[in-house]
């Protein structure tokens, strides 16, 4: 299958030629296939945010290329702008970028910039509000009247309204309560399923990543040392810990159980797997 | 792009100038400016330039940093240069184009005016490059202390100034972030007519104002939580004190100012 989005030898150097020179990305080859649900993990300052800002042309690579459908997004200004609409990026704490009088107007900012006809804009606003979990009566409110969690939904809807083929979210659940987190993750999952959109999520929650991602990419010191399915990545517990990351808490529990001599598998990443493993263990003991 | 702004930036260091008391540096800069505005002709400007070069080399800030700071004032320089060039009368006429005439006096005036502005900026930049904003406002507060007698809220003014200086980099960072976020939604800050460009600023300015007010609110709460109640009875962590170096610097700059004024009177070259 052809990758929808691809980086070839992507490098990024900040403050080049000064004493503050810093290599944020070093020769990164990264492929995204249509319909994938990708999780990006990495400690603070590892280069995750720099990487995702290259994917929609907000940052210009110091070296290498970013290809969207095999086309370099930096050949001319038109392609770059097109890439920004096709690859939607929701920043961290996106609620701070709201500015319009009403939620409706704020969500329509992206589609308006795309120069879409009014009825298409209207359709998109309602649909993205639905995917972000907003009700119709909230659309006419001022975004500044809403709670923090609702503001975040407005900001996410604002990006979804551009109907990007690839939706990138930088820690979409940071600072939310457990119910809010769960419901936003579910909203993103619904959007993925309904539109067959490609999703890239940056997260610090290993639990969420183990549960939702098809593929996990680890960023460390500007490189991608590990990638693969959750079970492939979380098998490398030691390597992850050396990069300031960890395995999901459940996996840690099973790693400890195994270390204590219990006959369990330590490749357990989700609640369902854990339940099955424990039931099997008790059956083996009783039987 | 926005990070390149060097206005009021502080370069930490351990040079003689870094170690001077901020009050000394403030007074010296004032004396330097007085001297600069009394300079006339090559001799006095030469003397001023010598002093500036000496200070820059002692401070170890580097000429590059100073030149980088000049970028924003280029427009002002060109403007004043042209005005002085065309509107100064006297001397022999060099070029005459309709209403515009260039005279020898005009060339001289324009030249010295540009030099004066450049040296003025260099001197004040040297102050902010070698003095941390906190030290600077502390020094200013102490220097203005006598004004408290006439009910000027010196402490409050100094506190406002240090908070403002402290938040410049934060706001620049915030602007960068919001700009990226709106660009990701297709906002275009670079192209279009002047009106379109002005309109494009709305999605940037509204969130920026909102966050500035939020920050101010949070800061006020944080200060109250630590029992801040103005300058009354407030003591300092770092007490400022004058040393031999300060006395030398002060004497040097007083001498410079007197010398420039006197030389300017008698040897106006």
Coordinates of C-alpha atoms in Angstrom, one line a residue:
Chain A
X1 CA 0.0 0.0 0.0
X2 CA 1.2 3.6 -0.8
X3 CA 1.8 5.7 2.3
X4 CA -0.5 8.7 2.5
X5 CA 2.1 10.7 4.4
X6 CA 5.8 10.1 4.5
X7 CA 9.0 11.8 5.6
X8 CA 12.3 11.0 3.9
X9 CA 15.6 11.8 5.8
X10 CA 13.8 14.6 7.7
X11 CA 16.1 16.7 9.8
X12 CA 15.4 19.9 11.8
X13 CA 18.1 22.1 13.4
X14 CA 17.0 24.9 15.6
X15 CA 19.1 28.1 15.9
X16 CA 21.6 26.9 13.3
X17 CA 25.1 28.5 13.5
X18 CA 24.6 29.9 17.1
X19 CA 25.9 28.4 20.4
X20 CA 22.3 27.4 21.0
X21 CA 22.2 25.0 18.0
X22 CA 20.0 22.1 18.7
X23 CA 19.2 19.1 16.5
X24 CA 15.5 18.4 17.1
X25 CA 15.2 15.7 14.4
X26 CA 17.9 13.6 12.8
X27 CA 17.3 11.8 9.5
X28 CA 13.8 10.6 10.3
X29 CA 12.0 8.2 8.0
X30 CA 8.4 7.9 8.9
X31 CA 5.5 6.4 7.0
X32 CA 1.8 6.8 7.6
X33 CA -0.6 4.5 5.7
X34 CA -4.2 5.4 5.0
X35 CA -6.7 4.5 7.8
X36 CA -4.0 3.9 10.4
X37 CA -4.3 4.9 14.0
X38 CA -0.8 5.8 15.1
X39 CA 0.4 6.7 18.6
X40 CA 3.5 8.8 19.1
X41 CA 5.2 8.5 22.4
X42 CA 8.4 10.2 23.7
X43 CA 9.5 12.2 26.8
X44 CA 9.2 16.0 26.9
X45 CA 11.7 17.5 24.5
X46 CA 12.2 14.4 22.5
X47 CA 11.1 16.0 19.2
X48 CA 7.5 14.8 19.0
X49 CA 6.0 18.2 18.6
X50 CA 8.7 19.2 16.0
X51 CA 7.9 16.1 14.0
X52 CA 4.2 16.6 13.9
X53 CA 4.6 20.3 12.9
X54 CA 6.6 19.1 9.9
X55 CA 3.9 16.8 8.8
X56 CA 1.5 19.6 7.9
X57 CA 4.1 22.1 6.7
X58 CA 4.1 24.4 9.7
X59 CA 7.8 24.0 10.0
X60 CA 10.1 23.8 7.0
X61 CA 12.6 20.9 7.1
X62 CA 16.3 21.8 7.4
X63 CA 17.0 18.6 5.5
X64 CA 15.0 15.9 3.8
X65 CA 11.4 15.9 2.5
X66 CA 7.8 15.6 3.6
X67 CA 5.6 13.8 1.0
X68 CA 1.8 13.9 1.0
X69 CA 0.5 11.3 -1.5
X70 CA 4.1 11.1 -2.8
X71 CA 4.1 14.9 -3.5
X72 CA 6.7 17.1 -1.8
X73 CA 4.6 19.6 0.2
X74 CA 7.3 22.3 -0.1
X75 CA 7.6 22.6 -3.9
X76 CA 5.5 25.8 -3.9
X77 CA 3.3 27.8 -1.5
X78 CA 0.1 26.4 -3.0
X79 CA 1.1 22.8 -2.1
X80 CA 2.1 23.8 1.4
X81 CA -1.2 25.5 2.0
X82 CA -3.0 22.4 0.6
X83 CA -1.1 20.2 2.9
X84 CA -2.3 22.2 5.9
X85 CA -5.9 21.5 4.9
X86 CA -5.3 17.8 4.2
X87 CA -3.3 17.2 7.3
X88 CA -5.2 18.7 10.3
X89 CA -3.2 19.5 13.4
X90 CA -4.8 20.0 16.8
X91 CA -2.2 21.6 19.1
X92 CA -1.7 21.0 22.8
X93 CA -4.2 23.0 24.9
X94 CA -6.0 24.1 21.7
X95 CA -8.7 25.9 23.7
X96 CA -6.4 28.9 24.0
X97 CA -6.7 29.6 20.2
X98 CA -10.5 30.3 20.1
X99 CA -11.3 33.8 19.1
X100 CA -14.8 34.1 17.5
X101 CA -18.0 35.4 19.0
X102 CA -19.8 32.1 18.7
X103 CA -18.7 28.5 18.7
X104 CA -20.3 28.2 15.2
X105 CA -18.1 30.9 13.8
X106 CA -15.0 29.6 15.4
X107 CA -15.5 26.1 13.9
X108 CA -16.2 27.6 10.5
X109 CA -12.9 29.5 10.5
X110 CA -11.0 26.6 8.8
X111 CA -13.6 25.8 6.1
X112 CA -13.9 29.5 5.4
X113 CA -10.2 29.7 4.7
X114 CA -10.7 26.8 2.3
X115 CA -13.1 29.1 0.4
X116 CA -16.0 26.5 0.6
X117 CA -19.6 27.5 -0.3
X118 CA -21.8 28.5 2.7
X119 CA -24.0 25.5 2.7
X120 CA -21.0 23.2 2.7
X121 CA -19.5 25.2 5.6
X122 CA -22.8 24.8 7.4
X123 CA -22.8 21.0 6.9
X124 CA -19.2 20.7 8.0
X125 CA -19.7 22.8 11.2
X126 CA -22.7 20.7 12.2
X127 CA -21.0 17.4 11.4
X128 CA -17.7 18.2 13.1
X129 CA -19.6 19.5 16.2
X130 CA -21.3 16.2 16.3
X131 CA -18.0 14.3 16.1
X132 CA -16.5 16.4 18.8
X133 CA -19.4 15.8 21.1
X134 CA -21.0 19.3 21.0
X135 CA -24.7 19.9 21.1
X136 CA -26.5 22.2 18.6
X137 CA -27.5 24.8 21.3
X138 CA -23.8 25.2 22.2
X139 CA -23.1 26.3 18.7
X140 CA -24.6 29.7 19.3
X141 CA -22.8 30.3 22.6
X142 CA -19.6 32.3 23.0
X143 CA -16.7 30.0 23.2
X144 CA -15.6 31.9 26.3
X145 CA -18.7 30.9 28.2
X146 CA -17.9 27.2 28.0
X147 CA -16.0 25.0 30.4
X148 CA -12.4 24.0 29.7
X149 CA -13.3 20.5 28.3
X150 CA -16.0 22.0 26.1
X151 CA -13.6 24.6 24.7
X152 CA -11.2 21.8 23.8
X153 CA -14.0 20.1 21.9
X154 CA -14.7 23.3 20.0
X155 CA -11.0 23.5 19.0
X156 CA -11.0 19.9 17.9
X157 CA -14.2 20.4 15.9
X158 CA -12.5 23.5 14.3
X159 CA -9.8 21.2 12.8
X160 CA -12.2 18.3 12.0
X161 CA -14.4 20.8 10.0
X162 CA -11.6 20.9 7.4
X163 CA -12.2 17.2 6.9
X164 CA -8.5 16.4 6.9
X165 CA -7.4 13.0 5.5
X166 CA -4.9 12.8 8.3
X167 CA -5.8 14.2 11.8
X168 CA -3.0 14.8 14.2
X169 CA -3.7 15.5 17.8
X170 CA -1.0 16.6 20.3
X171 CA -2.1 15.3 23.7
X172 CA -5.8 15.9 23.2
X173 CA -6.7 14.7 26.7
X174 CA -4.0 16.6 28.7
X175 CA -5.5 18.2 31.8
X176 CA -9.0 16.7 31.5
X177 CA -10.8 14.7 34.1
X178 CA -11.1 10.9 33.5
X179 CA -14.6 11.0 32.1
X180 CA -13.6 13.9 29.7
X181 CA -10.5 12.0 28.6
X182 CA -12.5 8.8 27.9
X183 CA -15.2 10.6 26.0
X184 CA -12.7 12.6 23.8
X185 CA -10.8 9.4 23.0
X186 CA -14.1 7.8 22.1
X187 CA -15.0 10.8 19.9
X188 CA -11.7 10.5 18.0
X189 CA -12.3 6.8 17.6
X190 CA -15.8 7.4 16.2
X191 CA -14.4 9.9 13.7
X192 CA -11.7 7.4 12.7
X193 CA -14.3 4.7 12.1
X194 CA -16.9 6.9 10.4
X195 CA -14.5 8.6 7.9
X196 CA -11.8 6.0 7.7
X197 CA -9.5 8.9 8.5
X198 CA -5.9 8.5 9.4
X199 CA -5.2 9.5 13.0
X200 CA -1.9 10.3 14.7
X201 CA -2.1 10.9 18.4
X202 CA 0.7 12.2 20.7
X203 CA 0.2 11.0 24.2
X204 CA 1.9 10.4 27.5
X205 CA -0.7 7.8 28.5
X206 CA 0.7 4.4 27.7
X207 CA -2.6 2.9 28.7
X208 CA -4.5 4.9 26.0
X209 CA -1.9 4.1 23.4
X210 CA -2.0 0.3 24.2
X211 CA -5.8 0.4 23.9
X212 CA -6.4 2.5 20.8
X213 CA -3.3 2.6 18.5
X214 CA -2.6 0.2 15.7
X215 CA 1.0 1.2 15.6
X216 CA 3.2 3.0 18.1
X217 CA 6.1 5.2 17.2
X218 CA 8.7 6.1 19.8
X219 CA 10.6 9.4 19.5
X220 CA 13.8 9.8 21.4
X221 CA 16.4 12.5 21.0
X222 CA 15.3 13.3 17.4
X223 CA 15.2 9.7 16.2
X224 CA 12.7 6.9 16.0
X225 CA 14.3 4.1 17.8
X226 CA 11.2 1.8 18.1
X227 CA 8.0 1.3 16.2
X228 CA 5.5 -1.4 15.8
X229 CA 2.2 -2.7 17.2
X230 CA 1.7 -2.0 20.9
X231 CA 2.7 -5.5 21.8
X232 CA 5.9 -5.2 19.8
X233 CA 6.8 -1.9 21.4
X234 CA 5.8 -2.5 25.0
X235 CA 7.9 -5.7 24.9
X236 CA 10.9 -3.5 25.2
X237 CA 10.2 -2.3 28.8
X238 CA 13.8 -1.7 29.7
X239 CA 14.6 0.3 26.5
X240 CA 11.5 2.4 27.0
X241 CA 12.4 3.1 30.6
X242 CA 15.9 4.2 29.5
X243 CA 14.2 6.8 27.3
X244 CA 12.2 8.2 30.1
X245 CA 9.0 6.3 29.1
X246 CA 7.3 3.2 30.5
X247 CA 5.0 0.3 29.7
X248 CA 1.3 0.5 30.7
X249 CA 0.7 0.1 34.4
X250 CA -1.1 -3.3 33.7
X251 CA 2.0 -4.6 31.9
X252 CA 4.2 -3.5 34.8
X253 CA 1.9 -5.4 37.2
X254 CA 2.3 -8.5 35.1
X255 CA 6.0 -8.0 34.7
X256 CA 6.3 -8.0 38.6
X257 CA 4.0 -11.0 38.9
X258 CA 6.2 -12.9 36.5
X259 CA 9.3 -11.8 38.4
X260 CA 7.7 -13.3 41.6
X261 CA 7.5 -16.6 39.9
X262 CA 3.9 -16.7 38.8
X263 CA 3.1 -18.5 35.6
X264 CA 1.8 -15.5 33.6
X265 CA 2.5 -13.9 30.3
X266 CA 4.0 -10.4 30.7
X267 CA 2.8 -9.3 27.2
X268 CA -0.4 -7.9 28.7
X269 CA -1.5 -4.5 27.6
X270 CA -5.2 -4.1 28.0
X271 CA -7.8 -4.9 30.7
X272 CA -9.4 -7.6 28.6
X273 CA -6.0 -9.4 28.2
X274 CA -5.3 -9.1 31.9
X275 CA -8.7 -10.5 32.8
X276 CA -8.2 -13.5 30.5
X277 CA -4.7 -14.1 31.8
X278 CA -5.8 -14.0 35.4
X279 CA -8.8 -16.3 34.8
X280 CA -6.5 -18.7 33.0
X281 CA -4.1 -18.7 35.8
X282 CA -6.7 -19.4 38.5
X283 CA -8.1 -22.2 36.3
X284 CA -4.7 -23.8 36.0
X285 CA -4.2 -23.5 39.8
X286 CA -7.6 -24.9 40.6
X287 CA -7.7 -27.5 37.9
Chain B
X1 CA 11.3 34.6 13.4
X2 CA 9.8 36.2 16.5
X3 CA 12.5 34.8 18.7
X4 CA 15.2 36.9 17.0
X5 CA 14.0 40.0 18.8
X6 CA 16.9 41.1 21.0
X7 CA 15.2 44.1 22.5
X8 CA 16.2 44.4 26.2
X9 CA 17.8 41.0 26.3
X10 CA 20.2 40.2 29.0
X11 CA 23.5 38.3 28.4
X12 CA 24.8 36.9 31.7
X13 CA 28.5 37.4 32.3
X14 CA 31.2 38.3 34.8
X15 CA 32.8 41.4 33.3
X16 CA 33.6 44.6 35.1
X17 CA 30.5 46.2 33.7
X18 CA 28.3 43.2 34.6
X19 CA 29.4 43.5 38.2
X20 CA 28.8 47.3 38.5
X21 CA 25.8 48.3 40.6
X22 CA 22.8 48.9 38.4
X23 CA 22.4 52.4 39.9
X24 CA 25.9 53.2 38.7
X25 CA 25.2 51.9 35.3
X26 CA 21.9 53.9 35.1
X27 CA 23.6 57.1 36.1
X28 CA 26.5 56.5 33.7
X29 CA 24.1 55.9 30.8
X30 CA 22.4 59.2 31.6
X31 CA 25.8 61.0 31.7
X32 CA 26.8 59.3 28.5
X33 CA 23.6 60.5 26.8
X34 CA 24.1 64.0 28.1
X35 CA 27.6 63.9 26.8
X36 CA 26.5 62.5 23.4
X37 CA 24.0 65.3 22.9
X38 CA 26.7 67.9 23.7
X39 CA 29.1 66.4 21.2
X40 CA 29.9 68.5 18.1
X41 CA 32.4 67.8 15.5
X42 CA 34.9 65.0 15.0
X43 CA 37.0 65.5 18.1
X44 CA 34.2 65.0 20.6
X45 CA 32.4 62.3 18.6
X46 CA 35.7 60.6 18.4
X47 CA 36.2 60.7 22.1
X48 CA 32.7 59.3 22.7
X49 CA 33.3 56.6 20.2
X50 CA 36.5 55.7 22.0
X51 CA 34.6 55.4 25.3
X52 CA 31.9 53.3 23.7
X53 CA 34.4 50.9 22.1
X54 CA 36.2 50.6 25.5
X55 CA 32.9 49.8 27.3
X56 CA 31.9 47.2 24.6
X57 CA 35.2 45.5 24.8
X58 CA 35.2 45.4 28.6
X59 CA 31.7 44.0 28.6
X60 CA 32.6 41.1 26.3
X61 CA 29.1 41.3 24.8
X62 CA 30.5 41.3 21.3
X63 CA 29.9 43.6 18.4
X64 CA 27.7 41.1 16.7
X65 CA 25.0 41.2 19.4
X66 CA 25.0 45.0 19.3
X67 CA 24.6 45.0 15.5
X68 CA 21.8 42.4 15.6
X69 CA 19.9 44.7 18.0
X70 CA 20.2 47.6 15.5
X71 CA 18.0 45.9 12.9
X72 CA 14.6 47.3 14.1
X73 CA 15.9 50.9 14.1
X74 CA 17.2 50.9 10.5
X75 CA 14.0 52.6 9.3
X76 CA 14.3 55.4 11.8
X77 CA 18.0 55.9 10.9
X78 CA 17.2 56.1 7.2
X79 CA 14.3 58.5 7.9
X80 CA 16.3 60.9 10.1
X81 CA 19.3 60.7 7.7
X82 CA 17.2 61.7 4.7
X83 CA 15.4 64.5 6.6
X84 CA 18.6 66.0 7.8
X85 CA 20.2 65.6 4.4
X86 CA 17.5 67.5 2.6
X87 CA 16.3 70.1 5.1
X88 CA 19.5 71.5 6.4
X89 CA 20.5 74.8 4.9
X90 CA 23.9 76.5 4.8
X91 CA 27.2 75.5 3.4
X92 CA 27.8 75.1 -0.3
X93 CA 25.2 73.4 -2.5
X94 CA 26.2 70.0 -3.8
X95 CA 23.2 68.8 -5.6
X96 CA 19.9 70.5 -6.5
X97 CA 16.8 68.6 -7.7
X98 CA 13.8 70.9 -7.8
X99 CA 12.8 71.6 -4.2
X100 CA 15.4 69.2 -2.8
X101 CA 18.9 70.5 -2.3
X102 CA 21.8 68.8 -0.7
X103 CA 24.3 71.1 0.9
X104 CA 27.7 70.3 2.6
X105 CA 26.1 71.2 5.9
X106 CA 23.2 68.8 5.2
X107 CA 25.6 65.9 4.6
X108 CA 27.5 66.7 7.8
X109 CA 24.3 67.0 9.8
X110 CA 22.9 63.7 8.5
X111 CA 26.2 61.9 9.1
X112 CA 26.5 63.1 12.7
X113 CA 22.8 62.5 13.4
X114 CA 23.0 58.9 12.3
X115 CA 26.2 58.4 14.3
X116 CA 24.5 60.0 17.3
X117 CA 21.5 57.7 17.1
X118 CA 23.7 54.6 16.6
X119 CA 25.8 55.5 19.6
X120 CA 22.8 56.3 21.7
X121 CA 21.3 52.9 21.0
X122 CA 24.6 51.1 21.5
X123 CA 25.0 52.7 24.9
X124 CA 21.6 51.8 26.1
X125 CA 21.7 48.3 24.7
X126 CA 25.0 47.8 26.6
X127 CA 23.0 48.7 29.7
X128 CA 20.3 46.1 29.1
X129 CA 22.7 43.5 27.8
X130 CA 24.8 43.6 31.0
X131 CA 22.1 44.2 33.6
X132 CA 19.4 41.7 34.4
X133 CA 15.9 43.2 34.3
X134 CA 15.4 42.6 38.0
X135 CA 18.6 44.4 38.9
X136 CA 17.7 47.2 36.5
X137 CA 14.3 47.8 38.1
X138 CA 15.8 47.5 41.5
X139 CA 18.3 50.1 40.7
X140 CA 15.7 52.4 39.2
X141 CA 13.5 52.0 42.2
X142 CA 16.3 53.0 44.6
X143 CA 17.3 55.9 42.4
X144 CA 13.8 57.3 42.2
X145 CA 13.2 56.7 46.0
X146 CA 13.4 60.5 46.8
X147 CA 10.2 60.9 44.7
X148 CA 8.3 59.0 47.3
X149 CA 8.4 62.2 49.4
X150 CA 6.1 63.7 46.8
X151 CA 3.8 60.7 46.8
X152 CA 5.0 59.1 43.5
X153 CA 4.3 55.3 43.8
X154 CA 7.9 54.4 42.9
X155 CA 7.8 50.8 44.1
X156 CA 4.6 50.0 42.3
X157 CA 6.0 51.5 39.1
X158 CA 9.2 49.5 39.4
X159 CA 7.2 46.3 40.1
X160 CA 5.0 46.9 37.0
X161 CA 8.1 47.5 34.9
X162 CA 9.8 44.2 36.1
X163 CA 6.6 42.2 35.5
X164 CA 6.3 43.7 32.0
X165 CA 9.9 42.9 31.2
X166 CA 9.5 39.4 32.6
X167 CA 6.5 38.6 30.4
X168 CA 7.9 39.8 27.0
X169 CA 9.5 36.5 26.2
X170 CA 6.4 34.6 27.4
X171 CA 4.1 36.6 25.2
X172 CA 6.4 36.2 22.2
X173 CA 6.3 32.4 22.7
X174 CA 2.5 32.5 23.1
X175 CA 2.2 34.6 19.9
X176 CA 4.3 32.0 18.1
X177 CA 2.1 29.2 19.3
X178 CA -1.2 30.8 18.5
X179 CA 0.1 31.8 15.0
X180 CA 1.0 28.2 14.3
X181 CA -2.4 27.0 15.5
X182 CA -4.3 29.4 13.3
X183 CA -2.0 28.7 10.3
X184 CA -2.9 25.0 10.8
X185 CA -6.5 26.1 10.2
X186 CA -5.5 27.9 7.0
X187 CA -5.0 31.4 8.4
X188 CA -2.7 33.5 6.1
X189 CA -0.7 36.2 7.8
X190 CA 1.7 37.0 4.9
X191 CA -0.4 37.5 1.8
X192 CA -3.2 39.8 0.8
X193 CA -3.9 43.6 0.9
X194 CA -3.3 45.7 3.9
X195 CA -6.9 45.4 5.0
X196 CA -6.8 41.6 4.7
X197 CA -3.6 41.5 6.6
X198 CA -5.2 43.6 9.4
X199 CA -8.2 41.3 9.4
X200 CA -5.9 38.3 9.6
X201 CA -4.6 39.6 12.9
X202 CA -7.9 39.2 14.7
X203 CA -7.6 35.4 15.2
X204 CA -4.1 36.1 16.7
X205 CA -4.9 39.1 18.8
X206 CA -8.1 38.0 20.5
X207 CA -6.6 34.8 22.0
X208 CA -3.4 36.7 22.9
X209 CA -5.4 39.3 24.8
X210 CA -7.5 36.7 26.5
X211 CA -4.4 34.8 27.6
X212 CA -2.6 38.0 28.8
X213 CA -5.5 38.8 31.0
X214 CA -5.7 35.3 32.3
X215 CA -2.0 35.4 33.1
X216 CA -2.3 38.7 34.8
X217 CA -5.1 37.3 36.9
X218 CA -3.2 34.2 37.9
X219 CA -0.1 36.2 38.7
X220 CA -2.1 38.6 40.9
X221 CA -3.6 35.6 42.8
X222 CA -0.1 34.0 43.2
X223 CA 1.3 37.3 44.5
X224 CA -1.5 37.7 47.0
X225 CA -1.0 34.1 48.1
X226 CA 2.5 35.1 49.1
X227 CA 1.2 38.1 51.0
X228 CA 2.4 40.7 48.6
X229 CA 0.9 44.1 49.7
X230 CA 3.0 46.7 47.9
X231 CA 6.4 48.1 48.9
X232 CA 5.5 49.0 52.5
X233 CA 8.1 47.3 54.8
X234 CA 9.4 45.1 52.1
X235 CA 13.0 44.0 52.5
X236 CA 15.3 42.8 49.8
X237 CA 17.0 39.5 49.1
X238 CA 19.9 41.2 47.4
X239 CA 21.0 44.5 48.9
X240 CA 22.6 46.8 46.4
X241 CA 25.9 48.4 47.4
X242 CA 28.5 50.6 45.8
X243 CA 32.1 49.4 45.4
X244 CA 35.4 51.0 44.3
X245 CA 34.5 50.0 40.7
X246 CA 31.3 52.0 40.9
X247 CA 33.1 55.1 42.1
X248 CA 35.7 54.8 39.3
X249 CA 33.0 54.4 36.7
X250 CA 31.0 57.4 38.0
X251 CA 34.1 59.6 38.2
X252 CA 35.1 58.5 34.7
X253 CA 31.7 59.4 33.2
X254 CA 31.4 62.7 35.0
X255 CA 34.8 63.6 33.7
X256 CA 33.8 62.5 30.2
X257 CA 30.7 64.6 30.2
X258 CA 32.6 67.7 31.4
X259 CA 35.3 67.1 28.9
X260 CA 32.9 66.8 26.0
X261 CA 31.0 69.9 26.9
X262 CA 34.2 71.9 27.4
X263 CA 35.9 70.6 24.2
X264 CA 32.7 71.1 22.3
X265 CA 32.6 74.8 23.2
X266 CA 36.2 75.5 22.3
X267 CA 37.1 73.1 19.5
X268 CA 33.9 72.7 17.5
X269 CA 35.4 71.0 14.5

